[in-house]
Coordinates of C-alpha atoms in Angstrom, one line a residue:
X283 CA 131.9 116.8 70.0
X284 CA 131.8 115.7 73.6
X285 CA 132.1 112.4 74.3
X286 CA 129.2 109.6 74.6
X287 CA 128.2 109.2 78.3
X288 CA 126.9 105.5 79.7
X289 CA 125.2 106.7 82.7
X290 CA 121.5 107.3 81.9
X291 CA 119.9 109.0 85.1
X292 CA 115.6 109.9 84.9
X293 CA 116.2 112.4 88.2
X294 CA 113.5 111.7 91.1
X295 CA 113.4 115.4 92.0
X296 CA 110.8 117.2 92.2
X297 CA 109.9 121.0 90.3
X298 CA 108.6 123.4 93.3
X299 CA 106.6 125.8 90.3
X300 CA 104.1 122.7 90.9
X301 CA 103.2 124.5 94.4
X302 CA 102.8 127.3 92.3
X303 CA 105.9 130.0 91.3
X304 CA 106.7 132.4 94.2
X305 CA 108.8 136.0 95.4
X306 CA 111.6 134.9 97.8
X307 CA 109.4 136.3 100.3
X308 CA 109.8 136.1 104.3
X309 CA 106.3 136.7 105.0
X310 CA 104.2 134.9 107.7
X311 CA 100.3 133.6 107.2
X312 CA 98.7 131.9 109.0
X313 CA 99.9 128.3 109.0
X314 CA 102.0 128.6 105.9
X315 CA 105.4 130.7 106.2
X316 CA 107.9 131.7 103.1
X317 CA 110.6 131.7 104.1
X318 CA 114.2 132.8 102.7
X319 CA 116.8 130.2 103.1
X320 CA 119.9 129.1 101.0
X321 CA 120.1 127.3 98.3
X322 CA 123.2 124.9 97.0
X323 CA 122.8 124.9 93.0
X324 CA 123.6 121.4 91.7
X325 CA 125.8 119.5 89.3
X326 CA 128.6 122.9 89.5
X327 CA 131.0 124.3 91.7
X328 CA 132.3 127.6 91.8
X329 CA 135.6 128.6 93.1
X330 CA 135.7 129.8 97.1
X331 CA 135.5 133.3 98.5
X332 CA 136.3 131.7 102.4
X333 CA 138.9 133.2 102.8
X334 CA 137.5 136.8 102.8
X335 CA 139.8 139.2 102.3
X336 CA 143.1 139.3 99.6
X337 CA 145.6 139.0 102.9
X338 CA 143.6 135.8 104.3
X339 CA 144.6 134.4 100.7
X340 CA 147.9 135.6 100.6
X341 CA 148.3 133.7 103.3
X342 CA 146.6 130.0 102.0
X343 CA 148.9 130.9 99.3
X344 CA 152.4 130.2 102.2
X345 CA 150.2 128.0 103.6
X346 CA 149.9 126.1 100.3
X347 CA 153.2 126.8 99.5
X348 CA 154.2 124.8 102.9
X349 CA 151.7 121.8 101.9
X350 CA 154.2 121.5 98.3
X351 CA 157.4 120.9 101.0
X352 CA 155.7 118.1 102.4
X353 CA 154.1 116.5 100.0
X354 CA 158.3 116.8 98.1
X355 CA 159.4 115.6 101.7
X356 CA 156.5 112.5 101.4
X357 CA 154.8 113.6 104.7
X358 CA 151.5 114.3 103.2
X359 CA 149.8 111.4 103.2
X360 CA 148.7 111.9 99.2
X361 CA 148.9 109.7 96.8
X362 CA 151.8 109.9 94.6
X363 CA 149.7 110.6 90.9
X364 CA 146.8 113.2 92.7
X365 CA 150.7 114.6 94.4
X366 CA 152.5 114.8 90.4
X367 CA 149.2 116.6 89.7
X368 CA 148.4 119.4 92.6
X369 CA 152.0 120.2 92.5
X370 CA 151.9 122.4 89.6
X371 CA 149.1 124.0 91.0
X372 CA 149.8 124.6 94.4
X373 CA 153.6 125.6 94.1
X374 CA 152.3 128.6 92.1
X375 CA 152.5 130.4 95.6
X376 CA 149.4 132.4 94.3
X377 CA 146.9 129.0 94.7
X378 CA 145.3 131.1 97.5
X379 CA 145.3 134.7 95.7
X380 CA 144.1 133.4 92.5
X381 CA 141.1 131.2 93.9
X382 CA 139.6 133.9 95.9
X383 CA 139.7 136.0 92.6
X384 CA 138.1 133.6 90.7
X385 CA 135.2 133.4 93.1
X386 CA 134.4 136.8 93.5
X387 CA 134.8 137.1 89.3
X388 CA 132.1 134.3 90.1
X389 CA 129.9 135.4 92.7
X390 CA 130.4 138.6 90.5
X391 CA 128.7 136.7 87.3
X392 CA 126.3 134.7 88.7
X393 CA 124.4 138.4 90.9
X394 CA 124.6 139.7 87.5
X395 CA 122.6 137.0 85.2
X396 CA 120.8 136.7 88.0
X397 CA 119.7 140.3 87.2
X398 CA 119.7 140.2 83.5
X399 CA 117.4 137.5 83.2
X400 CA 115.0 138.0 85.5
X401 CA 114.0 141.2 83.8
X402 CA 111.4 140.8 81.1
X403 CA 112.0 143.1 77.8
X404 CA 109.0 145.1 79.2
X405 CA 110.5 145.8 82.4
X406 CA 108.7 143.6 85.1
X407 CA 110.8 140.6 86.7
X408 CA 110.4 136.7 86.5
X409 CA 109.9 134.5 89.5
X410 CA 112.0 131.6 90.2
X411 CA 111.5 128.4 89.4
X412 CA 113.3 125.6 92.0
X413 CA 113.7 122.3 90.2
X414 CA 114.5 120.0 94.1
X415 CA 117.6 117.4 93.8
X416 CA 116.8 113.6 94.9
X417 CA 118.1 114.4 98.3
X418 CA 116.8 117.7 98.7
X419 CA 118.9 118.7 101.5
X420 CA 123.1 118.9 101.8
X421 CA 125.1 118.2 105.4
X422 CA 124.4 122.6 105.8
X423 CA 121.2 122.4 105.5
X424 CA 120.6 124.4 101.7
X425 CA 118.1 123.1 99.6
X426 CA 119.9 121.2 96.9
X427 CA 118.2 122.8 93.0
X428 CA 118.7 124.0 90.1
X429 CA 117.1 127.3 89.3
X430 CA 116.1 129.4 86.5
X431 CA 114.2 132.1 85.5
X432 CA 110.3 131.0 85.3
X433 CA 108.9 130.7 81.9
X434 CA 105.0 130.6 80.9
X435 CA 104.0 127.2 80.1
X436 CA 103.4 129.1 76.4
X437 CA 107.0 129.5 76.7
X438 CA 107.7 126.7 78.0
X439 CA 106.7 124.9 74.4
X440 CA 108.0 127.7 71.9
X441 CA 111.1 128.6 73.5
X442 CA 113.8 124.9 73.5
X443 CA 115.1 124.3 76.5
X444 CA 118.7 125.4 75.4
X445 CA 117.9 128.4 74.8
X446 CA 115.9 128.4 78.6
X447 CA 118.8 127.6 80.8
X448 CA 118.9 127.2 84.2
X449 CA 121.5 129.6 86.2
X450 CA 123.7 126.3 87.5
X451 CA 124.7 125.8 83.6
X452 CA 125.3 129.8 82.4
X453 CA 128.0 129.7 85.7
X454 CA 129.6 126.3 83.6
X455 CA 129.3 127.9 79.9
X456 CA 130.8 131.3 81.4
X457 CA 133.3 129.2 82.7
X458 CA 132.9 130.2 85.9
X459 CA 132.2 126.8 88.0
X460 CA 133.2 123.3 86.9
X461 CA 130.6 120.3 86.3
X462 CA 130.2 118.3 90.1
X463 CA 127.6 115.6 89.9
X464 CA 127.1 114.1 92.5
X465 CA 124.7 110.5 92.6
X466 CA 122.2 110.8 93.4
X467 CA 122.1 113.9 92.1
X468 CA 122.3 113.4 88.4
X469 CA 120.2 115.1 85.4
X470 CA 118.1 114.0 83.3
X471 CA 120.0 112.8 79.8
X472 CA 119.3 116.0 77.9
X473 CA 121.0 118.2 81.0
X474 CA 123.9 115.6 81.3
X475 CA 124.4 116.4 77.1
X476 CA 124.0 120.6 77.7
X477 CA 125.9 120.3 81.3
X478 CA 129.1 118.8 79.4
X479 CA 128.8 119.9 76.2
X480 CA 128.8 123.7 77.9
X481 CA 132.0 122.6 80.2
X482 CA 134.1 121.5 77.1
X483 CA 133.1 124.7 75.6
X484 CA 134.6 126.6 78.0
X485 CA 137.7 125.2 79.0
X486 CA 138.5 124.5 75.2
X487 CA 137.6 128.6 74.9
X488 CA 139.6 128.9 78.1
X489 CA 137.0 130.9 79.1
X490 CA 136.9 131.9 83.9
X491 CA 138.7 129.3 86.0
X492 CA 140.0 127.4 82.6
X493 CA 141.9 130.5 81.5
X494 CA 145.0 130.1 84.0
X495 CA 146.2 125.6 83.9
X496 CA 147.4 126.0 87.8
X497 CA 143.3 126.8 88.9
X498 CA 142.2 124.2 91.6
X499 CA 139.4 123.4 91.2
X500 CA 137.0 124.1 93.8
X501 CA 136.7 120.6 95.2
X502 CA 140.2 120.7 94.6
X503 CA 140.9 123.6 97.1
X504 CA 138.4 122.3 99.7
X505 CA 140.3 119.5 99.8
X506 CA 144.1 121.2 99.4
X507 CA 142.7 123.1 103.1
X508 CA 142.0 119.8 104.3
X509 CA 145.2 118.4 103.9
X510 CA 147.4 121.1 104.9
X511 CA 145.4 121.3 108.1
X512 CA 146.0 117.2 108.2
X513 CA 149.7 117.8 107.5
X514 CA 150.6 120.1 109.7
X515 CA 149.2 118.5 112.5
X516 CA 151.0 115.0 111.1
X517 CA 153.7 117.3 111.7
X518 CA 154.0 118.3 114.6
X519 CA 152.8 115.2 116.3
X520 CA 149.6 117.2 117.2
X521 CA 146.2 113.9 117.5
X522 CA 143.7 113.4 114.3
X523 CA 140.1 113.6 115.2
X524 CA 138.1 110.6 113.4
X525 CA 136.7 112.2 110.9
X526 CA 140.4 113.9 110.0
X527 CA 142.7 110.5 109.1
X528 CA 140.8 110.5 105.5
X529 CA 140.8 113.8 103.8
X530 CA 139.7 112.3 100.3
X531 CA 136.8 110.5 100.7
X532 CA 134.2 110.9 97.5
X533 CA 135.3 107.7 94.4
X534 CA 135.2 109.0 90.6
X535 CA 133.5 107.1 88.0
X536 CA 134.5 108.1 84.7
X537 CA 131.2 109.1 82.9
X538 CA 132.5 107.9 79.4
X539 CA 132.8 104.3 80.9
X540 CA 131.4 103.8 84.1
X541 CA 134.5 103.4 85.5
X542 CA 134.5 103.3 89.1
X543 CA 138.2 105.3 90.3
X544 CA 138.9 105.7 93.7
X545 CA 139.6 108.7 95.9
X546 CA 142.7 110.3 94.6
X547 CA 142.8 108.4 90.8
X548 CA 140.7 111.2 89.5
X549 CA 142.3 113.0 87.6
X550 CA 142.8 111.8 84.4
X551 CA 138.8 112.2 83.8
X552 CA 138.1 115.2 81.6
X553 CA 136.4 117.6 84.6
X554 CA 133.5 117.2 82.5
X555 CA 133.0 113.4 82.8
X556 CA 133.3 113.1 86.4
X557 CA 130.7 111.2 88.5
X558 CA 131.4 112.1 92.3
X559 CA 129.8 109.1 95.1
X560 CA 129.9 109.1 98.9
X561 CA 131.0 106.1 100.5
X562 CA 127.7 105.0 101.5
X563 CA 126.2 105.6 98.0
X564 CA 128.8 103.0 97.1
X565 CA 127.1 100.2 96.7
X566 CA 123.6 101.0 95.8
X567 CA 125.2 103.4 93.0
X568 CA 127.8 100.3 91.3
X569 CA 124.4 97.9 91.1
X570 CA 122.7 100.6 89.8
X571 CA 125.4 101.7 87.4
X572 CA 127.1 98.8 86.5
X573 CA 129.9 100.2 87.6
X574 CA 133.3 98.7 86.7
X575 CA 136.5 99.0 89.2
X576 CA 139.4 100.7 87.9
X577 CA 142.7 97.7 88.2
X578 CA 143.9 99.9 90.5
X579 CA 140.8 100.6 92.8
X580 CA 141.1 96.2 93.3
X581 CA 144.4 95.3 93.9
X582 CA 144.0 98.0 96.4
X583 CA 141.0 96.4 98.2

């Protein structure tokens, strides 16, 4: 059984099929073009394939080993608690290669799963259902959305929601994504419960990314890449840009307690119960969700 959460949210997003289900095409018709655009799947995070090759992944292995050495020497700007948490993962000698291999497997699963679930029993293909977030675009201009096969109104009445999950949820259920819920794009209470349960089950069964105890979750991997670059500059007395002076920005809330933790204090929260906040949303989230700062966060300030 999963633990009860203390955050209830009613998303203000919109379901795009209300405008008419449509194929993904690149055809302009008068003043209404249908455009192809990237979608960042909401509330989930899969391993990265940004290394692009085994050779680059192997180079990242060495970079992360060097980062671990700098952390041991006290030269990297990281809190002791988070350092203790990530060091065993960095010091395996294959952190980059493991992440790259997981990323390829997650991508393969995603492509195969979409193809299978869009296929009807009669051989025809379903269209795609898209529900966008409260904030529809990310900083990379990708549409933030939940996507799923488009079911008819009758099917939606007859088939329980748990039996027609989003592709986002499928990734978590199979263990190829970790929950990555970022305020204010919080799923509804029912959807959040499905997400948490799926993640807890996958983690307990050691599916996908959870099969290896030294896995760096995708947001941890990206953070370690950033920390390596910053520490490399510090060690070599190279100037840091303004945005590089703080490599951990997002605050983390424990969904079970509504306790707000600092950017480097998330490791004690089970992955499925982490809610992330950007600094610019902190004041609004504290008030609207009735958050309580963790003692160490208050002491730090």
